[in-house]
Amino acid sequence: MSANIVFIGLGNMGLPMAQNLVRAGFSVSGHDLVKASVDKLVASGGKTEADSMAAVAKADVVITMLPASRHVESLYLGEAGVLASAKPGALLIDCSTIAPEAARKVAAAAGARGFEMLDAPVSGGTNGATAGTLTFMVGGSRQAFEAAQPYLQKMGKAIYHAGDSGSGQTVKVCNNMLLGILMIGTSEAIRLGMANGMDPKVLSEIMSKSSGRNWALEVYNPCPGVMETAPASKDYAGGFGVDLMLKDLGLAVENALATNCAIPLGSTARNLYDIHSMNGAGKLDFSSIFNMLGKAK
Ligand code: NAD
């Protein structure tokens, strides 16, 4: 495969995603503010350049995986940023989770300079990024969506065209708001059962076959010891951090205010994760909200 890819943002998600592109045979130039992350990509067959925008100038595809809206806006829209540096015809794909309005703003600026740009946030966590099984929710033109397939298919297995620019981010915000609420509800139910003397494993198994079943209960159980592979059984290490969930619920609240939409449970969930983070749990997996609802066992 001949496409030159530049991948910017080699964090928990970006590094394994870029490594999957290297494994698929693409030439991938990786960039991050953290040198150790770049070294890891180079050690696995990628390359890098001292000047990331010099690499962007040669790229057929630019993929970014950054923390939040402000990072994406400054990287793309800055004076010597991606839009000022990319070569004509380059395809731009932002996989970060950011505000839908920010995604639309950057895509409009890209369009004004003649670039196709997609917002392509992901679901599936670090395990999905490593296994190449992410779900992509993509906003942008159908043509750009088709052009991105060879790259997205190497990083994910479910790839959806959600609609115009910003739609991928809208789906992501809705999904993560629901996930945040479900994790709290699941934790409450297990805590209530345990307070009544139930074994959380038995309780979870029965609820998993009943109408309360959901992903947090079945795949990512928040109670330590119920599921060996879940972060709850690893002291809530790794996984999806409380602070990232807090960011996503903040996006949901901002969006609900802007669209005059009532999200009473989403707002409450944001407040609970905020308190949990202020209590020092920001870096723990978000399922640690279970600890806020009762004494640790
Ligand atoms: P992370 O903080 O581990 O990685 C972000 C990386 O971007 C960091 O390595 C940082 O140094 C780099 N960076 C920031 N600004 C930069 C710049 N100007 N140039 C180069 N590099 C820059 O975060 P992550 O967990 O990889 O998440 C990335 C995005 O994916 C976030 O928007 C997050 O919400 C989303 N996401 C995360 C998960 C997850 O499970 N961690 C799951 C789905 C979506």
PDB file of N, CA, C and O in Angstrom, residues 116-163:
ATOM      1  N   GLU A 116     -11.187  17.540   2.110  1.00  0.00           N
ATOM      2  CA  GLU A 116     -12.246  16.720   2.687  1.00  0.00           C
ATOM      3  C   GLU A 116     -11.807  16.395   4.109  1.00  0.00           C
ATOM      4  O   GLU A 116     -10.666  15.986   4.343  1.00  0.00           O
ATOM      5  N   MET A 117     -12.711  16.582   5.084  1.00  0.00           N
ATOM      6  CA  MET A 117     -12.368  16.246   6.465  1.00  0.00           C
ATOM      7  C   MET A 117     -13.483  15.450   7.112  1.00  0.00           C
ATOM      8  O   MET A 117     -14.671  15.751   6.933  1.00  0.00           O
ATOM      9  N   LEU A 118     -13.102  14.438   7.880  1.00  0.00           N
ATOM     10  CA  LEU A 118     -14.083  13.608   8.592  1.00  0.00           C
ATOM     11  C   LEU A 118     -13.891  13.752  10.087  1.00  0.00           C
ATOM     12  O   LEU A 118     -12.752  13.802  10.573  1.00  0.00           O
ATOM     13  N   ASP A 119     -15.008  13.810  10.849  1.00  0.00           N
ATOM     14  CA  ASP A 119     -14.909  13.572  12.288  1.00  0.00           C
ATOM     15  C   ASP A 119     -15.218  12.087  12.448  1.00  0.00           C
ATOM     16  O   ASP A 119     -16.232  11.602  11.939  1.00  0.00           O
ATOM     17  N   ALA A 120     -14.301  11.366  13.112  1.00  0.00           N
ATOM     18  CA  ALA A 120     -14.440   9.906  13.198  1.00  0.00           C
ATOM     19  C   ALA A 120     -14.089   9.408  14.593  1.00  0.00           C
ATOM     20  O   ALA A 120     -13.136   8.644  14.782  1.00  0.00           O
ATOM     21  N   PRO A 121     -14.864   9.856  15.617  1.00  0.00           N
ATOM     22  CA  PRO A 121     -14.583   9.381  16.966  1.00  0.00           C
ATOM     23  C   PRO A 121     -14.856   7.885  17.085  1.00  0.00           C
ATOM     24  O   PRO A 121     -15.536   7.313  16.226  1.00  0.00           O
ATOM     25  N   VAL A 122     -14.310   7.299  18.145  1.00  0.00           N
ATOM     26  CA  VAL A 122     -14.355   5.836  18.258  1.00  0.00           C
ATOM     27  C   VAL A 122     -14.956   5.395  19.588  1.00  0.00           C
ATOM     28  O   VAL A 122     -14.975   6.138  20.565  1.00  0.00           O
ATOM     29  N   SER A 123     -15.389   4.150  19.591  1.00  0.00           N
ATOM     30  CA  SER A 123     -15.816   3.492  20.829  1.00  0.00           C
ATOM     31  C   SER A 123     -15.117   2.146  20.855  1.00  0.00           C
ATOM     32  O   SER A 123     -14.840   1.572  19.806  1.00  0.00           O
ATOM     33  N   GLY A 124     -14.820   1.661  22.051  1.00  0.00           N
ATOM     34  CA  GLY A 124     -14.166   0.352  22.137  1.00  0.00           C
ATOM     35  C   GLY A 124     -12.957   0.362  23.062  1.00  0.00           C
ATOM     36  O   GLY A 124     -12.409  -0.690  23.388  1.00  0.00           O
ATOM     37  N   GLY A 125     -12.540   1.559  23.490  1.00  0.00           N
ATOM     38  CA  GLY A 125     -11.476   1.660  24.493  1.00  0.00           C
ATOM     39  C   GLY A 125     -10.115   1.193  23.999  1.00  0.00           C
ATOM     40  O   GLY A 125      -9.921   0.914  22.814  1.00  0.00           O
ATOM     41  N   THR A 126      -9.182   1.139  24.951  1.00  0.00           N
ATOM     42  CA  THR A 126      -7.804   0.801  24.590  1.00  0.00           C
ATOM     43  C   THR A 126      -7.698  -0.654  24.107  1.00  0.00           C
ATOM     44  O   THR A 126      -6.887  -0.948  23.226  1.00  0.00           O
ATOM     45  N   ASN A 127      -8.528  -1.542  24.633  1.00  0.00           N
ATOM     46  CA  ASN A 127      -8.499  -2.940  24.154  1.00  0.00           C
ATOM     47  C   ASN A 127      -8.919  -2.993  22.692  1.00  0.00           C
ATOM     48  O   ASN A 127      -8.309  -3.698  21.891  1.00  0.00           O
ATOM     49  N   GLY A 128      -9.974  -2.247  22.352  1.00  0.00           N
ATOM     50  CA  GLY A 128     -10.455  -2.222  20.969  1.00  0.00           C
ATOM     51  C   GLY A 128      -9.428  -1.577  20.041  1.00  0.00           C
ATOM     52  O   GLY A 128      -9.266  -1.999  18.893  1.00  0.00           O
ATOM     53  N   ALA A 129      -8.728  -0.546  20.564  1.00  0.00           N
ATOM     54  CA  ALA A 129      -7.698   0.116  19.746  1.00  0.00           C
ATOM     55  C   ALA A 129      -6.566  -0.855  19.447  1.00  0.00           C
ATOM     56  O   ALA A 129      -6.051  -0.920  18.335  1.00  0.00           O
ATOM     57  N   THR A 130      -6.172  -1.634  20.446  1.00  0.00           N
ATOM     58  CA  THR A 130      -5.084  -2.596  20.267  1.00  0.00           C
ATOM     59  C   THR A 130      -5.498  -3.731  19.342  1.00  0.00           C
ATOM     60  O   THR A 130      -4.743  -4.125  18.451  1.00  0.00           O
ATOM     61  N   ALA A 131      -6.720  -4.222  19.534  1.00  0.00           N
ATOM     62  CA  ALA A 131      -7.185  -5.367  18.733  1.00  0.00           C
ATOM     63  C   ALA A 131      -7.638  -4.953  17.331  1.00  0.00           C
ATOM     64  O   ALA A 131      -7.890  -5.814  16.491  1.00  0.00           O
ATOM     65  N   GLY A 132      -7.755  -3.657  17.087  1.00  0.00           N
ATOM     66  CA  GLY A 132      -8.241  -3.204  15.775  1.00  0.00           C
ATOM     67  C   GLY A 132      -9.726  -3.473  15.608  1.00  0.00           C
ATOM     68  O   GLY A 132     -10.204  -3.708  14.505  1.00  0.00           O
ATOM     69  N   THR A 133     -10.465  -3.399  16.713  1.00  0.00           N
ATOM     70  CA  THR A 133     -11.903  -3.712  16.656  1.00  0.00           C
ATOM     71  C   THR A 133     -12.760  -2.512  17.060  1.00  0.00           C
ATOM     72  O   THR A 133     -13.885  -2.672  17.538  1.00  0.00           O
ATOM     73  N   LEU A 134     -12.240  -1.299  16.900  1.00  0.00           N
ATOM     74  CA  LEU A 134     -12.999  -0.111  17.306  1.00  0.00           C
ATOM     75  C   LEU A 134     -14.269   0.041  16.477  1.00  0.00           C
ATOM     76  O   LEU A 134     -14.352  -0.442  15.346  1.00  0.00           O
ATOM     77  N   THR A 135     -15.247   0.740  17.060  1.00  0.00           N
ATOM     78  CA  THR A 135     -16.399   1.207  16.278  1.00  0.00           C
ATOM     79  C   THR A 135     -16.116   2.663  15.905  1.00  0.00           C
ATOM     80  O   THR A 135     -15.760   3.459  16.776  1.00  0.00           O
ATOM     81  N   PHE A 136     -16.243   2.988  14.616  1.00  0.00           N
ATOM     82  CA  PHE A 136     -16.070   4.378  14.163  1.00  0.00           C
ATOM     83  C   PHE A 136     -17.432   4.961  13.846  1.00  0.00           C
ATOM     84  O   PHE A 136     -18.250   4.332  13.158  1.00  0.00           O
ATOM     85  N   MET A 137     -17.697   6.174  14.333  1.00  0.00           N
ATOM     86  CA  MET A 137     -18.931   6.894  14.000  1.00  0.00           C
ATOM     87  C   MET A 137     -18.490   8.144  13.235  1.00  0.00           C
ATOM     88  O   MET A 137     -17.828   9.005  13.797  1.00  0.00           O
ATOM     89  N   VAL A 138     -18.826   8.185  11.965  1.00  0.00           N
ATOM     90  CA  VAL A 138     -18.150   9.128  11.076  1.00  0.00           C
ATOM     91  C   VAL A 138     -19.097  10.197  10.523  1.00  0.00           C
ATOM     92  O   VAL A 138     -20.188   9.889  10.024  1.00  0.00           O
ATOM     93  N   GLY A 139     -18.637  11.451  10.609  1.00  0.00           N
ATOM     94  CA  GLY A 139     -19.376  12.565  10.012  1.00  0.00           C
ATOM     95  C   GLY A 139     -18.582  13.170   8.871  1.00  0.00           C
ATOM     96  O   GLY A 139     -17.357  13.302   8.972  1.00  0.00           O
ATOM     97  N   GLY A 140     -19.265  13.541   7.785  1.00  0.00           N
ATOM     98  CA  GLY A 140     -18.584  14.127   6.632  1.00  0.00           C
ATOM     99  C   GLY A 140     -19.235  13.623   5.354  1.00  0.00           C
ATOM    100  O   GLY A 140     -20.266  12.950   5.407  1.00  0.00           O
ATOM    101  N   SER A 141     -18.636  13.965   4.206  1.00  0.00           N
ATOM    102  CA  SER A 141     -19.277  13.561   2.947  1.00  0.00           C
ATOM    103  C   SER A 141     -19.149  12.049   2.739  1.00  0.00           C
ATOM    104  O   SER A 141     -18.219  11.420   3.239  1.00  0.00           O
ATOM    105  N   ARG A 142     -20.093  11.501   1.979  1.00  0.00           N
ATOM    106  CA  ARG A 142     -20.086  10.068   1.655  1.00  0.00           C
ATOM    107  C   ARG A 142     -18.796   9.706   0.901  1.00  0.00           C
ATOM    108  O   ARG A 142     -18.187   8.674   1.135  1.00  0.00           O
ATOM    109  N   GLN A 143     -18.385  10.645   0.033  1.00  0.00           N
ATOM    110  CA  GLN A 143     -17.177  10.418  -0.767  1.00  0.00           C
ATOM    111  C   GLN A 143     -15.934  10.286   0.134  1.00  0.00           C
ATOM    112  O   GLN A 143     -15.119   9.380  -0.045  1.00  0.00           O
ATOM    113  N   ALA A 144     -15.827  11.187   1.120  1.00  0.00           N
ATOM    114  CA  ALA A 144     -14.683  11.119   2.026  1.00  0.00           C
ATOM    115  C   ALA A 144     -14.773   9.869   2.894  1.00  0.00           C
ATOM    116  O   ALA A 144     -13.758   9.221   3.186  1.00  0.00           O
ATOM    117  N   PHE A 145     -16.001   9.507   3.286  1.00  0.00           N
ATOM    118  CA  PHE A 145     -16.217   8.296   4.086  1.00  0.00           C
ATOM    119  C   PHE A 145     -15.700   7.074   3.323  1.00  0.00           C
ATOM    120  O   PHE A 145     -14.994   6.232   3.880  1.00  0.00           O
ATOM    121  N   GLU A 146     -16.022   7.007   2.023  1.00  0.00           N
ATOM    122  CA  GLU A 146     -15.560   5.861   1.212  1.00  0.00           C
ATOM    123  C   GLU A 146     -14.036   5.900   1.078  1.00  0.00           C
ATOM    124  O   GLU A 146     -13.376   4.871   1.175  1.00  0.00           O
ATOM    125  N   ALA A 147     -13.487   7.101   0.887  1.00  0.00           N
ATOM    126  CA  ALA A 147     -12.029   7.222   0.702  1.00  0.00           C
ATOM    127  C   ALA A 147     -11.274   6.802   1.967  1.00  0.00           C
ATOM    128  O   ALA A 147     -10.125   6.354   1.893  1.00  0.00           O
ATOM    129  N   ALA A 148     -11.923   6.934   3.129  1.00  0.00           N
ATOM    130  CA  ALA A 148     -11.252   6.617   4.397  1.00  0.00           C
ATOM    131  C   ALA A 148     -11.307   5.124   4.745  1.00  0.00           C
ATOM    132  O   ALA A 148     -10.596   4.679   5.652  1.00  0.00           O
ATOM    133  N   GLN A 149     -12.117   4.364   4.015  1.00  0.00           N
ATOM    134  CA  GLN A 149     -12.310   2.945   4.371  1.00  0.00           C
ATOM    135  C   GLN A 149     -11.011   2.143   4.522  1.00  0.00           C
ATOM    136  O   GLN A 149     -10.864   1.393   5.488  1.00  0.00           O
ATOM    137  N   PRO A 150     -10.060   2.267   3.566  1.00  0.00           N
ATOM    138  CA  PRO A 150      -8.854   1.428   3.688  1.00  0.00           C
ATOM    139  C   PRO A 150      -8.115   1.648   5.009  1.00  0.00           C
ATOM    140  O   PRO A 150      -7.436   0.739   5.488  1.00  0.00           O
ATOM    141  N   TYR A 151      -8.230   2.838   5.579  1.00  0.00           N
ATOM    142  CA  TYR A 151      -7.500   3.156   6.817  1.00  0.00           C
ATOM    143  C   TYR A 151      -8.350   2.775   8.038  1.00  0.00           C
ATOM    144  O   TYR A 151      -7.881   2.129   8.966  1.00  0.00           O
ATOM    145  N   LEU A 152      -9.616   3.181   8.017  1.00  0.00           N
ATOM    146  CA  LEU A 152     -10.477   2.907   9.171  1.00  0.00           C
ATOM    147  C   LEU A 152     -10.653   1.399   9.376  1.00  0.00           C
ATOM    148  O   LEU A 152     -10.697   0.912  10.511  1.00  0.00           O
ATOM    149  N   GLN A 153     -10.713   0.655   8.267  1.00  0.00           N
ATOM    150  CA  GLN A 153     -10.914  -0.803   8.387  1.00  0.00           C
ATOM    151  C   GLN A 153      -9.734  -1.503   9.051  1.00  0.00           C
ATOM    152  O   GLN A 153      -9.881  -2.618   9.544  1.00  0.00           O
ATOM    153  N   LYS A 154      -8.567  -0.876   9.035  1.00  0.00           N
ATOM    154  CA  LYS A 154      -7.406  -1.491   9.692  1.00  0.00           C
ATOM    155  C   LYS A 154      -7.390  -1.172  11.184  1.00  0.00           C
ATOM    156  O   LYS A 154      -6.607  -1.739  11.942  1.00  0.00           O
ATOM    157  N   MET A 155      -8.241  -0.244  11.610  1.00  0.00           N
ATOM    158  CA  MET A 155      -8.250   0.134  13.033  1.00  0.00           C
ATOM    159  C   MET A 155      -9.560  -0.270  13.713  1.00  0.00           C
ATOM    160  O   MET A 155      -9.656  -0.264  14.938  1.00  0.00           O
ATOM    161  N   GLY A 156     -10.576  -0.578  12.922  1.00  0.00           N
ATOM    162  CA  GLY A 156     -11.877  -0.877  13.522  1.00  0.00           C
ATOM    163  C   GLY A 156     -12.616  -1.941  12.763  1.00  0.00           C
ATOM    164  O   GLY A 156     -12.206  -2.335  11.662  1.00  0.00           O
ATOM    165  N   LYS A 157     -13.705  -2.429  13.349  1.00  0.00           N
ATOM    166  CA  LYS A 157     -14.469  -3.425  12.590  1.00  0.00           C
ATOM    167  C   LYS A 157     -15.912  -2.997  12.321  1.00  0.00           C
ATOM    168  O   LYS A 157     -16.550  -3.557  11.444  1.00  0.00           O
ATOM    169  N   ALA A 158     -16.420  -1.996  13.032  1.00  0.00           N
ATOM    170  CA  ALA A 158     -17.760  -1.482  12.719  1.00  0.00           C
ATOM    171  C   ALA A 158     -17.597  -0.006  12.361  1.00  0.00           C
ATOM    172  O   ALA A 158     -17.175   0.789  13.202  1.00  0.00           O
ATOM    173  N   ILE A 159     -17.883   0.330  11.109  1.00  0.00           N
ATOM    174  CA  ILE A 159     -17.606   1.692  10.637  1.00  0.00           C
ATOM    175  C   ILE A 159     -18.894   2.267  10.062  1.00  0.00           C
ATOM    176  O   ILE A 159     -19.419   1.754   9.070  1.00  0.00           O
ATOM    177  N   TYR A 160     -19.423   3.291  10.725  1.00  0.00           N
ATOM    178  CA  TYR A 160     -20.738   3.827  10.351  1.00  0.00           C
ATOM    179  C   TYR A 160     -20.634   5.255   9.838  1.00  0.00           C
ATOM    180  O   TYR A 160     -19.935   6.081  10.428  1.00  0.00           O
ATOM    181  N   HIS A 161     -21.370   5.532   8.776  1.00  0.00           N
ATOM    182  CA  HIS A 161     -21.499   6.910   8.313  1.00  0.00           C
ATOM    183  C   HIS A 161     -22.720   7.505   9.026  1.00  0.00           C
ATOM    184  O   HIS A 161     -23.856   7.090   8.769  1.00  0.00           O
ATOM    185  N   ALA A 162     -22.477   8.449   9.940  1.00  0.00           N
ATOM    186  CA  ALA A 162     -23.578   8.992  10.745  1.00  0.00           C
ATOM    187  C   ALA A 162     -24.295  10.127  10.021  1.00  0.00           C
ATOM    188  O   ALA A 162     -25.468  10.405  10.300  1.00  0.00           O
ATOM    189  N   GLY A 163     -23.616  10.801   9.090  1.00  0.00           N
ATOM    190  CA  GLY A 163     -24.215  11.939   8.381  1.00  0.00           C
ATOM    191  C   GLY A 163     -23.165  12.996   8.090  1.00  0.00           C
ATOM    192  O   GLY A 163     -21.984  12.688   7.961  1.00  0.00           O
TER     193      GLY A 163
END
